[in-house]
Tab-separated table of C-alpha atoms in Angstrom:
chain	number	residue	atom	x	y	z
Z	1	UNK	CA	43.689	-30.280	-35.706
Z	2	UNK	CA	42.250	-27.537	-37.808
Z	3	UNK	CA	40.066	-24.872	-36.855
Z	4	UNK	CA	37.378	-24.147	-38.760
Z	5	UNK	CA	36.121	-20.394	-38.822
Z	6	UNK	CA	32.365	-20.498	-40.279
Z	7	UNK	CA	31.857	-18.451	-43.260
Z	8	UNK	CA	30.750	-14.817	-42.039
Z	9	UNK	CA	27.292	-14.748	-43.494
Z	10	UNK	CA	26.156	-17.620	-40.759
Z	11	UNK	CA	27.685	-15.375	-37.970
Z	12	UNK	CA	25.796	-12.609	-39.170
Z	13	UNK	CA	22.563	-14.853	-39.113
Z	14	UNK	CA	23.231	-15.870	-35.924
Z	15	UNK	CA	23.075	-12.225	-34.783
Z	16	UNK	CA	20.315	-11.383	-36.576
Z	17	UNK	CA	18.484	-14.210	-35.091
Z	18	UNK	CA	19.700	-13.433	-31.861
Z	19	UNK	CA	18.521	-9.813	-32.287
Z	20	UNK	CA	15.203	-11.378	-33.239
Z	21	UNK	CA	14.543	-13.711	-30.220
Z	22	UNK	CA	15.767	-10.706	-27.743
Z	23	UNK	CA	13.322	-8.690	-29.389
Z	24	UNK	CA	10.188	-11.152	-28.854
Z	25	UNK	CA	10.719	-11.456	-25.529
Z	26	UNK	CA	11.457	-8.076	-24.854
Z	27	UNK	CA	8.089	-7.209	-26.548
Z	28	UNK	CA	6.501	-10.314	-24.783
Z	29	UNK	CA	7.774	-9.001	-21.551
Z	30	UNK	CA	6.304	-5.721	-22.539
Z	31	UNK	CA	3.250	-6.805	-23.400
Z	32	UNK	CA	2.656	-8.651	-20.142
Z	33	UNK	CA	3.412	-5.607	-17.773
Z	34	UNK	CA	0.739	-3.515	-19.741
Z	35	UNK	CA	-1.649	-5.796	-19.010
Z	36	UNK	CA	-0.680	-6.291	-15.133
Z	37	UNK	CA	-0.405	-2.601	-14.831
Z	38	UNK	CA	-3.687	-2.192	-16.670
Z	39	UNK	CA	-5.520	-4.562	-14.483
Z	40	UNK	CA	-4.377	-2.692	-11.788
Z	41	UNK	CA	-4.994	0.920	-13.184
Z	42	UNK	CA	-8.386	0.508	-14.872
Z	43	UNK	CA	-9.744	3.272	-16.579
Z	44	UNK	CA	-13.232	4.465	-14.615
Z	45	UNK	CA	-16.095	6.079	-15.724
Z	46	UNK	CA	-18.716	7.087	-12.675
Z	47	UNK	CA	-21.819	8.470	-13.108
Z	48	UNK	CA	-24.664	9.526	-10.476
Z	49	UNK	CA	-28.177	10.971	-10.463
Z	50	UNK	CA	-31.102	10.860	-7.804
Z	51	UNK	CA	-34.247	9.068	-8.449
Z	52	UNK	CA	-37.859	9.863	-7.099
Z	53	UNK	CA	-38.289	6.444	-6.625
Z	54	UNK	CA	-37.350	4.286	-3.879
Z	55	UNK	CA	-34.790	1.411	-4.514
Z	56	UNK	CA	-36.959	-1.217	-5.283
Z	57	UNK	CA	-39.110	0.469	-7.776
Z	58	UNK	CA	-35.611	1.584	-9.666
Z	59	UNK	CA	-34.424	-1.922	-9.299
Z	60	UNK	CA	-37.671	-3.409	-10.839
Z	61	UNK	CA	-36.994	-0.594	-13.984
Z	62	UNK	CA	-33.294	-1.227	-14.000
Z	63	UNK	CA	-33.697	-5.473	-13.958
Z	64	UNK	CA	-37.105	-5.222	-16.374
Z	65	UNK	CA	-35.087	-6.599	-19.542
Z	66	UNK	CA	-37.895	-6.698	-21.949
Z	67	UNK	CA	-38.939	-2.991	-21.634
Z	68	UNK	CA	-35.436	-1.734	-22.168
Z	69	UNK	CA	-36.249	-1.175	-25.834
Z	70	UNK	CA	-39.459	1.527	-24.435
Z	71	UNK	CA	-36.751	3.211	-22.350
Z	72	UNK	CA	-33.079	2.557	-22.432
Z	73	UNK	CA	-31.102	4.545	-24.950
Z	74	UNK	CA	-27.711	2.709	-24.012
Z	75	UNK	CA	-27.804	-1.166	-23.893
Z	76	UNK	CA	-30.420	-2.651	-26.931
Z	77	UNK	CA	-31.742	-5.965	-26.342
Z	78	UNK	CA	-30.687	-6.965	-23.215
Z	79	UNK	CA	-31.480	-10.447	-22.506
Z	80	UNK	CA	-30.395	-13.407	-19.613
Z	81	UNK	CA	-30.880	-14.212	-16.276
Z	82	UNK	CA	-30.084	-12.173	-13.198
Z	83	UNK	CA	-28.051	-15.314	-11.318
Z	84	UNK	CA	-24.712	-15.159	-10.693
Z	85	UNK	CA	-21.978	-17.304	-13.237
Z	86	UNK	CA	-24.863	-16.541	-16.123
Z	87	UNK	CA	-24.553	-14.387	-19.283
Z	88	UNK	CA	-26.184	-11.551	-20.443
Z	89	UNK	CA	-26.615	-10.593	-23.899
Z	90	UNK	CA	-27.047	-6.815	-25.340
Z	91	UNK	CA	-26.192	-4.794	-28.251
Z	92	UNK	CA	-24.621	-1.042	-27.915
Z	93	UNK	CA	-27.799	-0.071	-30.021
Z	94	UNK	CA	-29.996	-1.775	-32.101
Z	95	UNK	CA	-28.196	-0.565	-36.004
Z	96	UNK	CA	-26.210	-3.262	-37.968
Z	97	UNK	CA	-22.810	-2.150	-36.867
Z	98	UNK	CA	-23.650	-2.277	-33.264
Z	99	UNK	CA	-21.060	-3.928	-30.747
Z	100	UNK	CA	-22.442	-7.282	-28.756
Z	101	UNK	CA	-21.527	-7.893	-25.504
Z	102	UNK	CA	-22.300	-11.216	-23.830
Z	103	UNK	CA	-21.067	-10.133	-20.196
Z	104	UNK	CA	-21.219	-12.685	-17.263
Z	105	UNK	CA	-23.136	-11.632	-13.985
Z	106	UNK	CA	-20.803	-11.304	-11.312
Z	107	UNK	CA	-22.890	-10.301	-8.236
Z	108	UNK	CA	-26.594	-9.230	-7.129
Z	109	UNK	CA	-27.899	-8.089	-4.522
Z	110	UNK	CA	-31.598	-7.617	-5.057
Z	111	UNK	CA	-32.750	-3.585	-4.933
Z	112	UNK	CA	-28.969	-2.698	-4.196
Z	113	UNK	CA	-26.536	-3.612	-6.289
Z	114	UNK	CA	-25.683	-5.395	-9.691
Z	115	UNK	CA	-22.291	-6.160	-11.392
Z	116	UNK	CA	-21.231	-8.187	-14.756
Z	117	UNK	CA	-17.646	-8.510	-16.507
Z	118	UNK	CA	-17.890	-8.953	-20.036
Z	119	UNK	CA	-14.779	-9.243	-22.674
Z	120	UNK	CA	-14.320	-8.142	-26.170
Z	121	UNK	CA	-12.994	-11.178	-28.306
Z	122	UNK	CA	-10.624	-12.876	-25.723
Z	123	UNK	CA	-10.210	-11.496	-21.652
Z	124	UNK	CA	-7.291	-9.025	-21.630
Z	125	UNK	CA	-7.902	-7.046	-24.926
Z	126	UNK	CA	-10.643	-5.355	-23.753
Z	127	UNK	CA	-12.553	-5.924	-20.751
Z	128	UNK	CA	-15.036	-3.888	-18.978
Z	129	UNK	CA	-17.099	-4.298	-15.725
Z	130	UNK	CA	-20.335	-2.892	-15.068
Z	131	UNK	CA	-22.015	-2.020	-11.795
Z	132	UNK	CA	-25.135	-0.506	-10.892
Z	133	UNK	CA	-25.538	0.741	-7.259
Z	134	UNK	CA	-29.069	1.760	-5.428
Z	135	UNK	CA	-28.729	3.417	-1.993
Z	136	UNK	CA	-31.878	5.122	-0.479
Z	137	UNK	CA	-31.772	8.639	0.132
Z	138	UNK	CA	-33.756	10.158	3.524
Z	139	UNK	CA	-36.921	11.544	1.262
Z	140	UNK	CA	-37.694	7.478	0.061
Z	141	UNK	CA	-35.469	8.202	-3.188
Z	142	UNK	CA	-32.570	6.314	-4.654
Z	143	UNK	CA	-28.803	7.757	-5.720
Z	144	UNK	CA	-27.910	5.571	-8.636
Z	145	UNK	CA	-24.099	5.369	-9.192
Z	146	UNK	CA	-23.308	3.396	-12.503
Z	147	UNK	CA	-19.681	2.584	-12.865
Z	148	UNK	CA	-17.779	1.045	-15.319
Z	149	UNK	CA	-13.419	-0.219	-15.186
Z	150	UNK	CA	-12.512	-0.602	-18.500
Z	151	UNK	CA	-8.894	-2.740	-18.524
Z	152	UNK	CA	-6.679	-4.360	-21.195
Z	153	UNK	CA	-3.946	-3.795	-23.719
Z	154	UNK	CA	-6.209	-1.602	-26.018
Z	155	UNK	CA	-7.708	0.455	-23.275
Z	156	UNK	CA	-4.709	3.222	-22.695
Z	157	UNK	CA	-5.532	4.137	-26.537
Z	158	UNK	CA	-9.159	4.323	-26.490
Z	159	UNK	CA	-9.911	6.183	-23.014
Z	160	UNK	CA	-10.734	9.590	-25.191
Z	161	UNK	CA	-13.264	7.475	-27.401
Z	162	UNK	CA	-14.541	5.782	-24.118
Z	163	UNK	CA	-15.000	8.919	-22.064
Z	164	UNK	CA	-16.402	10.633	-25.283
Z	165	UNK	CA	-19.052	8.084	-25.910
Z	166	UNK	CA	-19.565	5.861	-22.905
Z	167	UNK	CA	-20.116	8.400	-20.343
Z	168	UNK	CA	-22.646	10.109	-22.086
Z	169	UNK	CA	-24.717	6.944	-22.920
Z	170	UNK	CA	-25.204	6.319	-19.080
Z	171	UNK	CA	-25.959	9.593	-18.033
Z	172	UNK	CA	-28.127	8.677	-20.762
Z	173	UNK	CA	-29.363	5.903	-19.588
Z	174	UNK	CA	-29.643	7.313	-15.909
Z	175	UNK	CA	-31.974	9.978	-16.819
Z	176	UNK	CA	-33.852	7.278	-18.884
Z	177	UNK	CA	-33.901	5.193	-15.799
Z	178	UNK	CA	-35.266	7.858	-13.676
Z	179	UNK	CA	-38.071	8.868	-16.063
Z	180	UNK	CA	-38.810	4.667	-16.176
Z	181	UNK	CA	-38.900	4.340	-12.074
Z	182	UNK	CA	-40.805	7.477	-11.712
Z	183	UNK	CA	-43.461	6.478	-13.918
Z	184	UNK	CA	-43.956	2.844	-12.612
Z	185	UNK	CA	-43.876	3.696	-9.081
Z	186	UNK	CA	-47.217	3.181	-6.920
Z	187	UNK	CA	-46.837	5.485	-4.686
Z	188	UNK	CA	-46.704	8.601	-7.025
């Protein structure tokens, strides 16, 4: 019987692949807690302001798709129906290099509260869900809270460029929305 000892570059490739396939599953590994830990850490931008208006006449602004280009400085071209399971379609602004979103209604609740999900390229990257709250104040008004999770692999490097950009488009878009209600409102 001989014994055979393999030449000592294959043991070395062996290693190397070895090394290789420990590596891609560590990284796989890796890459799968980030995302649990992200879905269950989002990052959250709130933002509130009081309307003159009560909560049906900001709903009627806020869910009055075709006049967001006379009013809304955030969300360009917002078009679908308001029924759960559909899509929505907008643009971040109405340029050539402007982000679209095609975000699928989650929940409505007419003249209280409205929520979509939407994804960047493929759920997990980049996900963000919207809501829109409407509870009446004691003087007939509405507080508007707009809220928005942000989760995914990419989010933990982009929450300066989110909280930089996104916040200020719906406090934006708040202030817009209360100038809109006030001015369609009956009663004033």
């Amino acid at each position: 019987m001989t014994n055979t000892i393999p030449p000592q570059g294959s043991t070395r490739r062996q290693r190397r692949q070895r090394r290789i396939v420990l590596a891609i599953i560590v990284l796989f590994v890796a890459l799968i807690g980030a995302t649990m830990w992200q879905r269950a850490n989002p990052f959250t931008i709130v933002t509130q302001i009081e309307i003159d208006a009560p909560p049906d006449v900001v709903w009627e602004a806020l869910t009055d798709f075709d006049a967001y280009p006379e009013w809304n400085p955030a969300l360009a071209g917002m078009t679908g129906e308001l029924e759960v399971g559909k899509n929505l379609r907008f643009s971040t602004d109405a340029s050539d290099d402007a982000l679209t979103f095609e975000p699928v209604v989650r929940e409505v609740r007419r003249g209280e509260y409205l929520r979509w999900e939407g994804h960047l390229f493929v759920p997990g990257l980049f996900d963000g869900e919207h809501a829109f709250v409407l509870d009446p104040l004691p003087n007939g008004g509405t507080r508007l809270t707009q809220s928005e999770n942000f989760r995914g692999i990419t989010v933990p490097f982009l929450t300066g460029w989110l909280e930089e950009n996104t916040r200020p488009d719906s406090l934006a878009m708040n202030e817009a929305l209360r100038d809109r209600a006030v001015s369609i409102d009956p009663d004033r």
